[in-house]
Structures are given as structure tokens and as C-alpha cells.
Amino acid sequence: MVEPPEPDAGPVVSFEGVGLGYGGGPEILKDLNFDLEPGSFHFITGASGAGKTSLLRMIQMALRPTRGAITLFGRDTTSLQRAELPLLRRRIGMVFHDRRLLDHLDAFDNAALPLRLAGARLPDYQADVAELLAWVGLGERMNSTPPQLSGGEQQRLAIARAVVGRPDLLIADEPTGDVDHEMAIRILRLFVELNRLGTTVLIATHDDDLVARSGRPVMHIEGGSLRRISSRGAVA
Amino acid sequence: MSGPAPISRRPPAPLLPAEDARDGALVFVVTILCFIACLALVSALAANRTAHGWRTELKGSATVVVRPGPNETPDAAAARAADALAGVRGVGEVEALEKEKAEALLEPWLGKDLPEDLAIPRLVTVELDAKHPASAASMEAALQAAQVDATVDDHSLWLKDILRAGLLAQSAAIAVAALIVAAAAAVIAFATRAGLQARGDLVSVLHLAGAEDGFIAALFQLRFGRMAAIAGLMGAGAAAIVAGLFRLIGGEAGLMPVLPIAWSDLLPLLACPIAAGAVAAISARTTALSLLKEMT
């Protein structure tokens, strides 16, 4: 895995008065104000359709807010040049809800994609990727393509791809949705381990058990607004 | 984390699925375009060489029409004209054509067995020095000094037509080539647009994983550039076979005398795969970069 870059001063992610609406309709997210400090670990919860995925997509700069300001790694995303996006995105590992694996690539090449895009050479990352795939239980399936993998295996592969570059920020959308309880715990341990090494983690989930087991703070979306809840369930 | 590291791993697979490149219809269209472009090129080269040959031939000679005086035979007048011209600087060989040769030249228009009393002008052919040819004025001056009633035709009228015809052939070939290049670029742009739209999922993943626009455009550039180079090779090969058959059937004079194909005319076809690949690569890159700017 590549060495993590120097941490930026200030929050990794900062939302100030952010609102989001689609096609001129009412805002589905409104007045979002929060900071993710470097090395923090948060969960986002909320009912289906509450806007968890939209929030993550705004962090990823795949969606632009209709108002407010988002700062990423100390950079105001509204003033970013297009050419600056790739370098910022490479600092973010993303587990998509729909996984978005590339069906024509095998598991190894899928997992290695962020390293390849960052310009790394096969000899430099081959051992790391193989080790990571073995760790998520895909050591024997690295030559299989996504259509040949089960739903749970695909999910683990998507997680491997998100963490392989040891990103500064990991955002995951329902990362344990298709895995059994034991694998969910293993995945949580992987996220915790990455967090311990300095990665800021933000996970959107419905898995209350995972949230409770982690003991990490929760941001709950309800009615388009965000409430910060402590790990013990009390409103902060 | 622990686990066995692979001893060896094959090179990474292409990020664009290989099957996208096997669009038979696209390869066929580009092959046909290259085939037409190559035939146009061979024709232009042959036409240009023919025009150049005619030009050289006409520029290197002049024809003098001699009208005999009242007390002079046509042969004597032609001989005097030849003598006068032989001394002009820039004139090589001079030959007074015999009556039979002059009649033979007129045969296509007047037929055989011309009447004896028909006044046929006598012709003197003049070969000019290739480097410093004599001018029509200097030859006319020499003829006047020798009191020979004659008209010098230095073929300048024909030369203009030949030059115009050569220029027209070249312009037509350039126009055809330009149209074909534009058509090929448009076809590749269309295919790139379709490819980007069909692979929107892949492009989105690459973007969000931190790929630069130039990196993604390079995937399509390489894909279509390579495909067009292969199509160019096939198109040029087919054109070379057709032109070669024309050369073999027609011999040195060619199938058509106006387009005598030489083996050397086929050499420029070697550049077709490179040119096709370059045009396709530029078109694919430009289109991809333009479309990617519209994406998030």
C-alpha cells in the first residue's frame, strides 16, 4: 500500500449550510453543518431515502450542493478546477452501495484499480493486493470476474478496492449489506484498523448492531436534517 | 493481514473491455474509406506523373510551320528554316519533316490520299536545350532574318492546358483525400461518443477513483487508433492489390494510357495505416475530452 500523505490542517470534510435538491424540487437535505476531523470515525444512519447516499456523493464531488459550501482536505470544492478533482478523489476510498465493480476485470484487477490509476506498477502492488484479497476472503477468487462472485464476495471486493490505496478518507455506503455477521465484524475491524492508521472513516449503514458494536459517533438524517448522536444513543 | 502472495501475475487487463474493439461494422467502414483514399492517391500520383511527362515533352520541343515562298518548293523552304534555326542558341536537333510525315500527321482529320495540289504546310520539329531552351521570339527572329515565312509554336498554349489539367487532378485528389479524412474522423467521433455512452458506468468509476480526463481519453484514443491502423492496413492492402492488378494487366503503359501506374506509386500506401491511426486517435481523443468535460 502507498504511504499516506501528510495530514491537512483542519477538518478533512466540512459542510457549511449545505442544501441539496434535485431538479429545482424541494431540498432533500438542508442546512447540513458538520466537520469530520482527521482520524475521526462516524456512522451516518437514517431511513431509506433519507439522503445518506446523496450526502456521500457530495463528499465525493459526484454531486454539487444547491447551496452552502463543502470543504475537502482544506479546499473549497466550489472553487476547484476540474483538473484538481482527480488528485482529491484519489485521497478518498469509496464503497458504493451498488458496488460498481468492472465486470470485465477479475477480482485482482478490480481491487488494484486505484493503485493503477495513481500510476503504480504491478510489481509494486502485486503482493499488497493479493494479501488484501486474502484478508477479505477472496484469496482463492482473485482470478474470478465479478459476475462469477456471489453478492457477499462482490461486496468484499468493493471494500478491498476502496481501502487498497490506504485513503485519507474512506466513505462507505452500506458496506456490510450483503455479508454475513462474521464477515461484517471482520470488515468493521478492517475499517477500525485503517482508522487507527490515520484514515478518516464515514460509513452509511442500516446495521444497528455494527454501529453499537463500534461505539463510534453517529450522524442521523431525518427530515433532511442532520442530528449528531453520541455512541451511547444520547443526542449530543 | 496475511495470505499467500502470488508468484507471478499476468499484466493488468485493458480497462476498456476488449470486445468493444471488435466492432466489425466500424472496421469495415474505415477499411473501405482507406481503400478509396489509397486508390485516389495512386490515381493522383499516376495522373501527376503523366502530366509531368507531357509537360517535359512539350517544353523540350517546338514546332515550326513553314509556308514556302512564291518561287520555292516546300522542301526548300523547310530546309532553309531548319538551317536558320540550327544556329539559334538553345536549339538542339532540328528536323524538317518530309511530306509523307506531314501528311501522316493530318491523316486523322483529312484522311488518306490527299489531293496533289493541296498546300500542306511543311513542319520543322525543333528539340530545345533542356537547361536553357531557346525562346519562341529568338527563333522567330532567326527565321525573319533568313526571310522564311514561318510560325513558331513553342507549345505554350498546350502547356497551360497541361498545367491546368495536372493542377485539377492534384486538387481533386486532395479534395477527395480531405473528404475521406473528414469522413473517417466523423465516423470515429461517432464511435467514440457511442463507446463513452455505452461505457458510462466504467467512465464514472474511473472518474470517481481519481482518473484524469486525459487518462480516460487515452483509453479511447488507443483503442480507436489501433483499430483504424489495422483497418488502414487492410484498406491499403486491398488498394495495392487492385492497383497492382491494373499494372500487371496493362503493363508499363497501364490499363489506361492516361493513368500508367508504376510500382513506385504503391509505396506511399505504406503510410496509410499510420495516417488512419493518427486521424482516428486525434478524433477519439478530441471527442472523448469534449464529452468528459460534460460529466461530473
Coordinates of C-alpha atoms in Angstrom, one line a residue:
Chain A
M1 CA 0.0 0.0 0.0
V2 CA 1.2 3.5 -0.7
E3 CA 2.3 5.8 2.1
P4 CA -0.4 8.2 3.4
P5 CA 0.2 11.8 2.5
E6 CA 0.8 14.4 5.2
P7 CA -2.4 15.3 7.1
D8 CA -4.0 18.6 6.2
A9 CA -4.6 21.2 8.8
G10 CA -8.3 21.5 9.8
P11 CA -11.2 19.1 9.1
V12 CA -11.0 16.5 6.4
V13 CA -14.6 17.3 5.5
S14 CA -16.5 20.4 6.4
F15 CA -20.2 21.2 5.4
E16 CA -21.4 24.7 6.0
G17 CA -25.1 25.4 5.4
V18 CA -25.3 22.8 2.7
G19 CA -28.6 22.1 1.0
L20 CA -29.4 19.7 -1.9
G21 CA -32.4 19.4 -4.1
Y22 CA -33.0 17.6 -7.4
G23 CA -34.3 19.4 -10.5
G24 CA -35.4 22.5 -8.7
G25 CA -37.6 20.5 -6.3
P26 CA -37.7 20.8 -2.6
E27 CA -34.4 20.2 -0.7
I28 CA -33.9 16.6 0.4
L29 CA -31.0 17.7 2.6
K30 CA -31.0 21.1 4.2
D31 CA -28.7 23.1 6.4
L32 CA -26.1 20.5 6.9
N33 CA -23.3 21.7 9.1
F34 CA -20.7 19.3 10.3
D35 CA -16.9 18.7 10.4
L36 CA -15.1 15.4 10.1
E37 CA -11.8 15.8 11.9
P38 CA -8.7 13.9 10.7
G39 CA -8.7 10.4 12.1
S40 CA -12.4 10.5 13.1
F41 CA -14.8 7.6 12.6
H42 CA -18.5 8.3 12.1
F43 CA -21.6 6.5 11.1
I44 CA -24.5 8.0 9.1
T45 CA -27.8 6.5 9.8
G46 CA -31.3 7.3 8.5
A47 CA -34.3 5.7 6.9
S48 CA -34.1 4.5 3.3
G49 CA -34.3 7.6 1.0
A50 CA -33.3 10.0 3.8
G51 CA -30.3 11.2 1.7
K52 CA -27.4 9.2 3.1
T53 CA -26.1 8.3 -0.4
S54 CA -26.6 11.8 -1.7
L55 CA -24.5 13.1 1.2
L56 CA -21.7 10.7 0.5
R57 CA -21.9 11.6 -3.2
M58 CA -21.5 15.3 -2.4
I59 CA -18.4 14.4 -0.4
Q60 CA -17.1 12.6 -3.4
M61 CA -17.8 15.6 -5.6
A62 CA -20.1 13.5 -7.8
L63 CA -23.0 15.8 -6.8
R64 CA -22.9 19.6 -6.3
P65 CA -24.9 21.1 -3.5
T66 CA -27.6 23.5 -4.4
R67 CA -26.4 25.9 -1.7
G68 CA -23.8 26.1 1.0
A69 CA -20.1 25.2 1.0
I70 CA -18.2 21.9 1.2
T71 CA -14.6 21.9 2.1
L72 CA -12.5 18.8 1.4
F73 CA -8.9 18.5 2.8
G74 CA -8.9 22.2 3.3
R75 CA -10.1 23.0 -0.2
D76 CA -13.3 24.8 -1.0
T77 CA -14.9 22.4 -3.6
T78 CA -16.9 25.2 -5.2
S79 CA -13.7 26.9 -6.4
L80 CA -11.9 23.7 -7.5
Q81 CA -10.7 23.5 -11.1
R82 CA -11.7 20.3 -13.0
A83 CA -8.0 19.3 -13.2
E84 CA -7.8 19.3 -9.4
L85 CA -10.6 16.8 -8.9
P86 CA -8.6 13.6 -9.7
L87 CA -5.9 14.2 -7.1
L88 CA -8.5 14.9 -4.4
R89 CA -10.6 11.9 -5.4
R90 CA -7.5 9.7 -5.1
R91 CA -7.4 10.5 -1.4
I92 CA -10.9 9.2 -1.0
G93 CA -11.8 5.5 -0.9
M94 CA -15.4 4.8 -1.7
V95 CA -17.5 1.7 -1.2
F96 CA -20.6 2.2 -3.4
H97 CA -24.0 0.9 -2.4
D98 CA -24.2 -0.8 -5.9
R99 CA -20.5 -1.8 -5.7
R100 CA -19.7 -0.6 -9.3
L101 CA -17.2 -3.3 -10.0
L102 CA -15.9 -3.6 -13.5
D103 CA -17.3 -6.9 -14.9
H104 CA -14.5 -7.4 -17.5
L105 CA -11.7 -7.2 -14.9
D106 CA -11.0 -10.0 -12.5
A107 CA -11.0 -9.5 -8.7
F108 CA -7.3 -8.7 -8.6
D109 CA -7.5 -6.0 -11.3
N110 CA -10.7 -4.6 -9.7
A111 CA -9.1 -4.3 -6.3
A112 CA -5.9 -2.8 -7.8
L113 CA -7.7 -0.2 -9.9
P114 CA -7.0 2.9 -7.6
L115 CA -3.3 2.0 -7.4
R116 CA -3.2 1.6 -11.2
L117 CA -4.9 5.0 -11.7
A118 CA -2.4 6.5 -9.3
G119 CA 0.4 5.3 -11.6
A120 CA 1.7 2.3 -9.6
R121 CA 3.3 -0.6 -11.4
L122 CA 2.2 -4.3 -11.0
P123 CA 5.4 -5.4 -9.3
D124 CA 5.0 -2.7 -6.7
Y125 CA 1.4 -3.6 -5.7
Q126 CA 1.0 -7.2 -6.6
A127 CA 1.9 -8.6 -3.1
D128 CA -0.2 -6.0 -1.3
V129 CA -3.3 -6.6 -3.4
A130 CA -3.0 -10.3 -3.1
E131 CA -2.6 -10.0 0.7
L132 CA -5.6 -7.7 1.0
L133 CA -7.8 -10.0 -1.1
A134 CA -6.7 -13.0 1.0
W135 CA -7.7 -11.0 4.1
V136 CA -11.2 -10.3 2.8
G137 CA -11.6 -13.9 2.0
L138 CA -11.0 -13.7 -1.8
G139 CA -7.5 -15.2 -1.9
E140 CA -8.8 -18.1 -4.0
R141 CA -11.0 -16.0 -6.2
M142 CA -8.7 -13.3 -7.4
N143 CA -8.9 -14.5 -11.0
S144 CA -12.7 -14.6 -11.0
T145 CA -14.7 -11.8 -12.5
P146 CA -17.5 -10.1 -10.5
P147 CA -20.3 -12.0 -12.3
Q148 CA -18.6 -15.2 -11.1
L149 CA -18.7 -13.9 -7.5
S150 CA -21.5 -14.1 -5.0
G151 CA -23.1 -10.9 -3.7
G152 CA -21.1 -11.1 -0.5
E153 CA -17.9 -11.7 -2.4
Q154 CA -18.6 -8.7 -4.6
Q155 CA -19.2 -6.6 -1.5
R156 CA -15.9 -7.6 0.0
L157 CA -14.2 -6.9 -3.3
A158 CA -15.7 -3.4 -3.4
I159 CA -14.3 -2.9 0.1
A160 CA -10.9 -4.1 -0.9
R161 CA -10.8 -1.7 -3.8
A162 CA -11.8 1.2 -1.5
V163 CA -9.1 0.6 1.1
V164 CA -6.3 -0.7 -1.1
G165 CA -4.7 2.7 -1.5
R166 CA -5.0 3.4 2.2
P167 CA -7.0 6.6 1.5
D168 CA -7.1 9.6 3.8
L169 CA -10.9 9.4 3.8
L170 CA -13.0 6.3 3.5
I171 CA -16.7 6.6 2.8
A172 CA -18.8 3.5 2.6
D173 CA -22.4 3.2 1.6
E174 CA -23.9 0.1 3.3
P175 CA -20.6 -1.8 3.2
T176 CA -22.0 -4.8 5.2
G177 CA -25.4 -5.0 3.4
D178 CA -24.7 -8.3 1.7
V179 CA -22.3 -10.1 4.0
D180 CA -22.9 -12.3 7.0
H181 CA -22.5 -11.2 10.5
E182 CA -19.0 -12.7 10.9
M183 CA -17.7 -11.0 7.8
A184 CA -19.4 -7.8 8.8
I185 CA -17.4 -7.8 12.0
R186 CA -14.2 -8.5 10.0
I187 CA -14.9 -5.6 7.7
L188 CA -15.6 -3.4 10.7
R189 CA -12.2 -4.5 12.1
L190 CA -10.6 -3.5 8.8
F191 CA -12.2 -0.1 8.9
V192 CA -11.1 0.4 12.6
E193 CA -7.6 -0.7 11.7
L194 CA -7.5 1.8 8.8
N195 CA -8.8 4.5 11.1
R196 CA -6.1 3.6 13.6
L197 CA -3.6 4.2 10.9
G198 CA -5.0 7.7 10.3
T199 CA -7.8 7.2 7.8
T200 CA -10.9 9.3 8.5
V201 CA -13.9 6.9 8.2
L202 CA -17.6 7.7 7.4
I203 CA -20.0 4.8 7.0
A204 CA -23.6 5.0 6.0
T205 CA -25.5 2.0 7.3
H206 CA -28.7 0.4 8.5
D207 CA -26.8 -2.1 10.6
D208 CA -27.6 -1.0 14.1
D209 CA -25.6 -3.9 15.5
L210 CA -22.5 -2.7 13.7
V211 CA -23.0 0.8 15.0
A212 CA -23.5 -0.4 18.5
R213 CA -20.5 -2.7 18.4
S214 CA -18.2 0.0 17.1
G215 CA -19.1 2.6 19.8
R216 CA -18.4 5.4 17.3
P217 CA -20.5 8.6 16.9
V218 CA -23.5 8.6 14.7
M219 CA -24.9 11.3 12.4
H220 CA -28.6 10.6 11.9
I221 CA -30.5 12.1 9.0
E222 CA -34.2 12.7 9.4
G223 CA -36.5 15.0 7.5
G224 CA -33.5 16.2 5.5
S225 CA -31.7 17.5 8.6
L226 CA -28.7 16.0 10.5
R227 CA -28.6 15.2 14.2
R228 CA -25.4 14.2 15.8
I229 CA -25.8 11.4 18.3
S230 CA -23.3 10.1 20.7
S231 CA -22.3 6.4 20.6
R232 CA -24.5 5.7 23.6
G233 CA -27.6 7.0 21.9
A234 CA -27.9 10.3 23.6
V235 CA -28.5 13.4 21.4
A236 CA -25.2 15.5 21.5
Chain B
M1 CA -3.4 -9.3 7.1
S2 CA -1.8 -12.4 5.9
G3 CA -2.1 -14.6 2.9
P4 CA 0.0 -16.1 0.1
A5 CA 1.4 -13.6 -2.4
P6 CA 1.1 -14.7 -6.0
I7 CA 4.4 -15.8 -7.5
S8 CA 3.6 -14.1 -10.8
R9 CA 0.7 -12.2 -12.2
R10 CA -0.2 -11.6 -15.8
P11 CA -0.1 -7.9 -16.9
P12 CA -3.2 -5.9 -16.0
A13 CA -6.2 -6.4 -18.3
P14 CA -7.2 -3.4 -20.5
L15 CA -9.5 -1.0 -18.7
L16 CA -11.7 -0.9 -21.8
P17 CA -13.3 -4.3 -22.5
A18 CA -11.6 -6.0 -25.4
E19 CA -14.8 -6.9 -27.1
D20 CA -15.7 -3.2 -27.6
A21 CA -12.9 -3.0 -30.2
R22 CA -14.3 -5.8 -32.3
D23 CA -17.0 -3.7 -33.9
G24 CA -16.9 -5.3 -37.3
A25 CA -19.1 -2.7 -39.0
L26 CA -16.8 0.1 -37.8
V27 CA -13.7 -1.7 -39.0
F28 CA -15.4 -2.4 -42.3
V29 CA -16.3 1.3 -42.9
V30 CA -12.8 2.5 -42.0
T31 CA -11.3 -0.1 -44.3
I32 CA -13.5 1.0 -47.2
L33 CA -12.6 4.6 -46.6
C34 CA -8.9 3.8 -46.5
F35 CA -9.3 1.7 -49.7
I36 CA -10.9 4.6 -51.5
A37 CA -8.3 7.1 -50.2
C38 CA -5.4 4.8 -51.4
L39 CA -6.9 4.4 -54.8
A40 CA -7.4 8.1 -55.1
L41 CA -3.7 8.6 -54.0
V42 CA -2.4 6.1 -56.6
S43 CA -4.6 7.7 -59.3
A44 CA -3.3 11.2 -58.4
L45 CA 0.3 10.0 -58.5
A46 CA -0.2 8.4 -61.9
A47 CA -2.0 11.5 -63.3
N48 CA 0.7 13.8 -61.9
R49 CA 3.4 11.7 -63.5
T50 CA 1.6 11.6 -66.8
A51 CA 1.1 15.4 -66.7
H52 CA 4.7 15.9 -65.8
G53 CA 5.8 13.7 -68.7
W54 CA 3.7 15.6 -71.1
R55 CA 5.0 18.9 -69.8
T56 CA 8.6 17.9 -70.1
E57 CA 8.0 16.6 -73.6
L58 CA 6.2 19.8 -74.8
K59 CA 8.6 22.1 -73.0
G60 CA 11.6 20.4 -74.6
S61 CA 10.4 20.9 -78.2
A62 CA 8.9 23.4 -80.6
T63 CA 7.1 23.1 -84.0
V64 CA 7.7 25.5 -86.8
V65 CA 5.1 25.7 -89.6
V66 CA 6.8 26.9 -92.8
R67 CA 5.0 28.5 -95.7
P68 CA 7.0 28.3 -98.9
G69 CA 7.6 31.5 -101.0
P70 CA 6.2 32.0 -104.5
N71 CA 9.2 30.6 -106.3
E72 CA 10.2 28.0 -103.8
T73 CA 9.3 24.4 -103.1
P74 CA 8.0 23.4 -99.7
D75 CA 11.1 21.2 -99.2
A76 CA 13.5 24.0 -99.9
A77 CA 11.6 26.4 -97.6
A78 CA 11.7 23.8 -94.8
A79 CA 15.4 23.2 -95.4
R80 CA 16.1 26.9 -95.1
A81 CA 14.1 27.2 -92.0
A82 CA 16.0 24.3 -90.4
D83 CA 19.3 25.9 -91.3
A84 CA 18.2 29.2 -89.8
L85 CA 17.0 27.5 -86.6
A86 CA 20.1 25.4 -86.2
G87 CA 22.2 28.4 -85.4
V88 CA 19.9 29.7 -82.6
R89 CA 21.3 29.4 -79.1
G90 CA 19.3 26.9 -77.1
V91 CA 18.2 24.9 -80.0
G92 CA 19.3 21.2 -80.3
E93 CA 18.3 19.0 -83.1
V94 CA 16.3 20.4 -86.0
E95 CA 14.4 18.2 -88.4
A96 CA 12.4 19.2 -91.4
L97 CA 9.5 16.7 -91.7
E98 CA 9.1 15.1 -95.0
K99 CA 5.9 15.5 -96.9
E100 CA 4.8 11.9 -96.1
K101 CA 5.3 12.6 -92.4
A102 CA 3.3 15.8 -92.5
E103 CA 0.5 14.0 -94.4
A104 CA 0.5 11.3 -91.8
L105 CA 0.0 13.9 -89.1
L106 CA -3.0 15.2 -90.9
E107 CA -4.4 11.8 -91.7
P108 CA -6.7 11.6 -88.7
W109 CA -8.5 14.8 -89.8
L110 CA -8.2 14.8 -93.6
G111 CA -7.9 11.1 -94.4
K112 CA -5.6 9.3 -96.8
D113 CA -4.8 10.1 -100.5
L114 CA -4.8 13.9 -100.2
P115 CA -5.1 15.8 -103.5
E116 CA -1.7 16.7 -105.0
D117 CA -2.5 20.4 -105.3
L118 CA -3.4 20.7 -101.6
A119 CA -1.0 23.2 -100.0
I120 CA 0.2 21.3 -97.0
P121 CA 2.3 23.4 -94.7
R122 CA 5.7 21.9 -94.0
L123 CA 6.7 21.3 -90.5
V124 CA 10.1 21.6 -88.8
T125 CA 10.5 20.0 -85.4
V126 CA 12.9 21.6 -83.0
E127 CA 14.4 20.0 -80.0
L128 CA 15.3 22.5 -77.3
D129 CA 18.2 22.6 -74.9
A130 CA 16.7 21.2 -71.6
K131 CA 18.5 23.7 -69.4
H132 CA 18.4 26.8 -71.5
P133 CA 15.8 26.4 -74.1
A134 CA 15.5 28.9 -77.0
S135 CA 12.5 31.3 -76.8
A136 CA 9.9 31.5 -79.5
A137 CA 10.9 35.1 -80.1
S138 CA 14.5 34.3 -80.7
M139 CA 13.6 31.5 -83.2
E140 CA 11.1 33.8 -84.9
A141 CA 13.8 36.5 -85.2
A142 CA 16.2 34.0 -86.8
L143 CA 13.5 32.9 -89.3
Q144 CA 12.7 36.5 -90.2
A145 CA 16.4 37.2 -90.7
A146 CA 16.6 34.3 -93.1
Q147 CA 13.4 35.6 -94.8
V148 CA 11.4 32.5 -94.1
D149 CA 7.7 32.8 -93.7
A150 CA 7.0 30.7 -90.7
T151 CA 5.2 30.5 -87.4
V152 CA 6.9 29.1 -84.3
D153 CA 4.7 27.1 -81.9
D154 CA 6.5 26.6 -78.6
H155 CA 3.5 24.6 -77.2
S156 CA 2.9 27.3 -74.6
L157 CA -0.8 27.1 -75.3
W158 CA -0.8 23.3 -74.7
L159 CA 1.5 23.7 -71.7
K160 CA -1.1 25.9 -70.0
D161 CA -3.8 23.3 -70.5
I162 CA -1.5 20.5 -69.3
L163 CA -0.6 22.5 -66.2
R164 CA -4.2 23.2 -65.6
A165 CA -5.2 19.6 -66.0
G166 CA -2.4 18.5 -63.7
L167 CA -3.4 21.0 -61.1
L168 CA -7.0 20.0 -61.4
A169 CA -6.1 16.3 -60.9
Q170 CA -4.0 17.1 -57.9
S171 CA -6.7 19.4 -56.4
A172 CA -9.3 16.7 -57.0
A173 CA -7.1 14.1 -55.3
I174 CA -6.5 16.5 -52.3
A175 CA -10.2 17.2 -52.1
V176 CA -11.1 13.5 -52.1
A177 CA -8.4 12.8 -49.5
A178 CA -9.7 15.6 -47.3
L179 CA -13.3 14.4 -47.6
I180 CA -12.2 10.9 -46.7
V181 CA -10.2 12.1 -43.7
A182 CA -13.1 14.2 -42.5
A183 CA -15.5 11.2 -43.0
A184 CA -13.1 8.9 -41.1
A185 CA -12.8 11.4 -38.3
A186 CA -16.6 11.8 -38.1
V187 CA -17.1 8.0 -38.0
I188 CA -14.5 7.6 -35.2
A189 CA -16.0 10.6 -33.3
F190 CA -19.4 8.9 -33.6
A191 CA -18.0 5.6 -32.4
T192 CA -16.2 7.3 -29.5
R193 CA -19.3 9.1 -28.4
A194 CA -21.3 5.8 -28.6
G195 CA -18.4 4.0 -26.7
L196 CA -18.4 6.6 -23.9
Q197 CA -22.1 6.5 -23.6
A198 CA -22.2 2.7 -23.6
R199 CA -19.4 2.6 -21.0
G200 CA -20.8 5.3 -18.8
D201 CA -20.5 3.0 -15.8
L202 CA -16.8 2.4 -16.4
V203 CA -16.1 6.1 -17.0
S204 CA -17.9 7.0 -13.8
V205 CA -16.0 4.5 -11.7
L206 CA -12.7 5.7 -13.3
H207 CA -13.5 9.3 -12.6
L208 CA -14.6 8.7 -9.0
A209 CA -11.5 6.6 -8.4
G210 CA -9.3 9.6 -9.5
A211 CA -8.7 9.1 -13.2
E212 CA -7.9 12.2 -15.1
D213 CA -9.8 13.1 -18.2
G214 CA -6.7 12.7 -20.3
F215 CA -6.2 9.1 -18.9
I216 CA -9.8 8.1 -19.9
A217 CA -9.5 9.8 -23.3
A218 CA -6.2 8.0 -23.9
L219 CA -8.1 4.6 -23.5
F220 CA -10.4 5.5 -26.3
Q221 CA -7.6 7.1 -28.3
L222 CA -5.5 4.0 -28.1
R223 CA -8.5 1.7 -28.8
F224 CA -9.7 3.5 -31.9
G225 CA -6.2 4.5 -33.1
R226 CA -5.2 0.8 -33.1
M227 CA -8.4 -0.3 -34.8
A228 CA -8.1 2.3 -37.5
A229 CA -4.4 1.4 -38.1
I230 CA -5.5 -2.2 -38.7
A231 CA -8.3 -1.1 -41.0
G232 CA -5.8 1.2 -42.8
L233 CA -3.5 -1.8 -43.3
M234 CA -6.4 -3.8 -44.8
G235 CA -7.6 -0.9 -46.9
A236 CA -4.1 -0.1 -48.2
G237 CA -3.5 -3.8 -48.9
A238 CA -6.7 -4.1 -50.9
A239 CA -5.9 -1.0 -52.9
A240 CA -2.4 -2.2 -53.5
I241 CA -3.8 -5.5 -54.9
V242 CA -6.2 -3.6 -57.2
A243 CA -3.5 -1.2 -58.4
G244 CA -1.0 -4.0 -58.8
L245 CA -3.5 -5.9 -61.0
F246 CA -4.0 -2.8 -63.1
R247 CA -0.2 -2.6 -63.5
L248 CA 0.1 -6.3 -64.3
I249 CA -2.8 -6.3 -66.8
G250 CA -1.8 -3.0 -68.5
G251 CA 2.0 -3.3 -68.5
E252 CA 4.1 -0.2 -68.3
A253 CA 1.5 1.8 -70.3
G254 CA -1.0 0.9 -67.6
L255 CA -4.6 -0.2 -68.1
M256 CA -5.5 3.3 -69.2
P257 CA -2.8 5.3 -71.1
V258 CA -3.7 8.4 -69.2
L259 CA -3.0 6.6 -65.8
P260 CA 0.0 4.4 -66.2
I261 CA 0.5 3.0 -62.7
A262 CA 4.1 2.5 -61.6
W263 CA 5.1 0.1 -58.9
S264 CA 6.6 3.0 -57.0
D265 CA 3.1 4.5 -56.8
L266 CA 2.3 1.8 -54.3
L267 CA 5.0 2.8 -51.8
P268 CA 3.1 5.8 -50.3
L269 CA 0.3 3.4 -49.4
L270 CA 2.6 2.1 -46.6
A271 CA 1.8 5.4 -44.8
C272 CA -2.0 4.6 -44.8
P273 CA -2.1 2.6 -41.5
I274 CA -0.1 5.3 -39.7
A275 CA -2.3 8.1 -41.2
A276 CA -5.5 6.3 -40.4
G277 CA -4.4 5.5 -36.9
A278 CA -3.3 9.1 -36.3
V279 CA -6.6 10.6 -37.6
A280 CA -8.7 8.1 -35.5
A281 CA -6.6 8.7 -32.4
I282 CA -6.9 12.5 -32.7
S283 CA -10.6 12.3 -33.4
A284 CA -11.2 9.9 -30.5
R285 CA -9.2 11.9 -28.0
T286 CA -10.8 15.2 -29.0
T287 CA -14.3 13.8 -28.8
A288 CA -13.7 12.0 -25.5
L289 CA -12.2 15.1 -23.9
S290 CA -15.1 17.2 -25.0
L291 CA -17.7 14.7 -23.7
L292 CA -15.8 14.1 -20.4
K293 CA -16.0 17.8 -19.6
E294 CA -19.7 17.5 -19.5
M295 CA -19.5 14.6 -17.0
T296 CA -19.1 15.1 -13.3

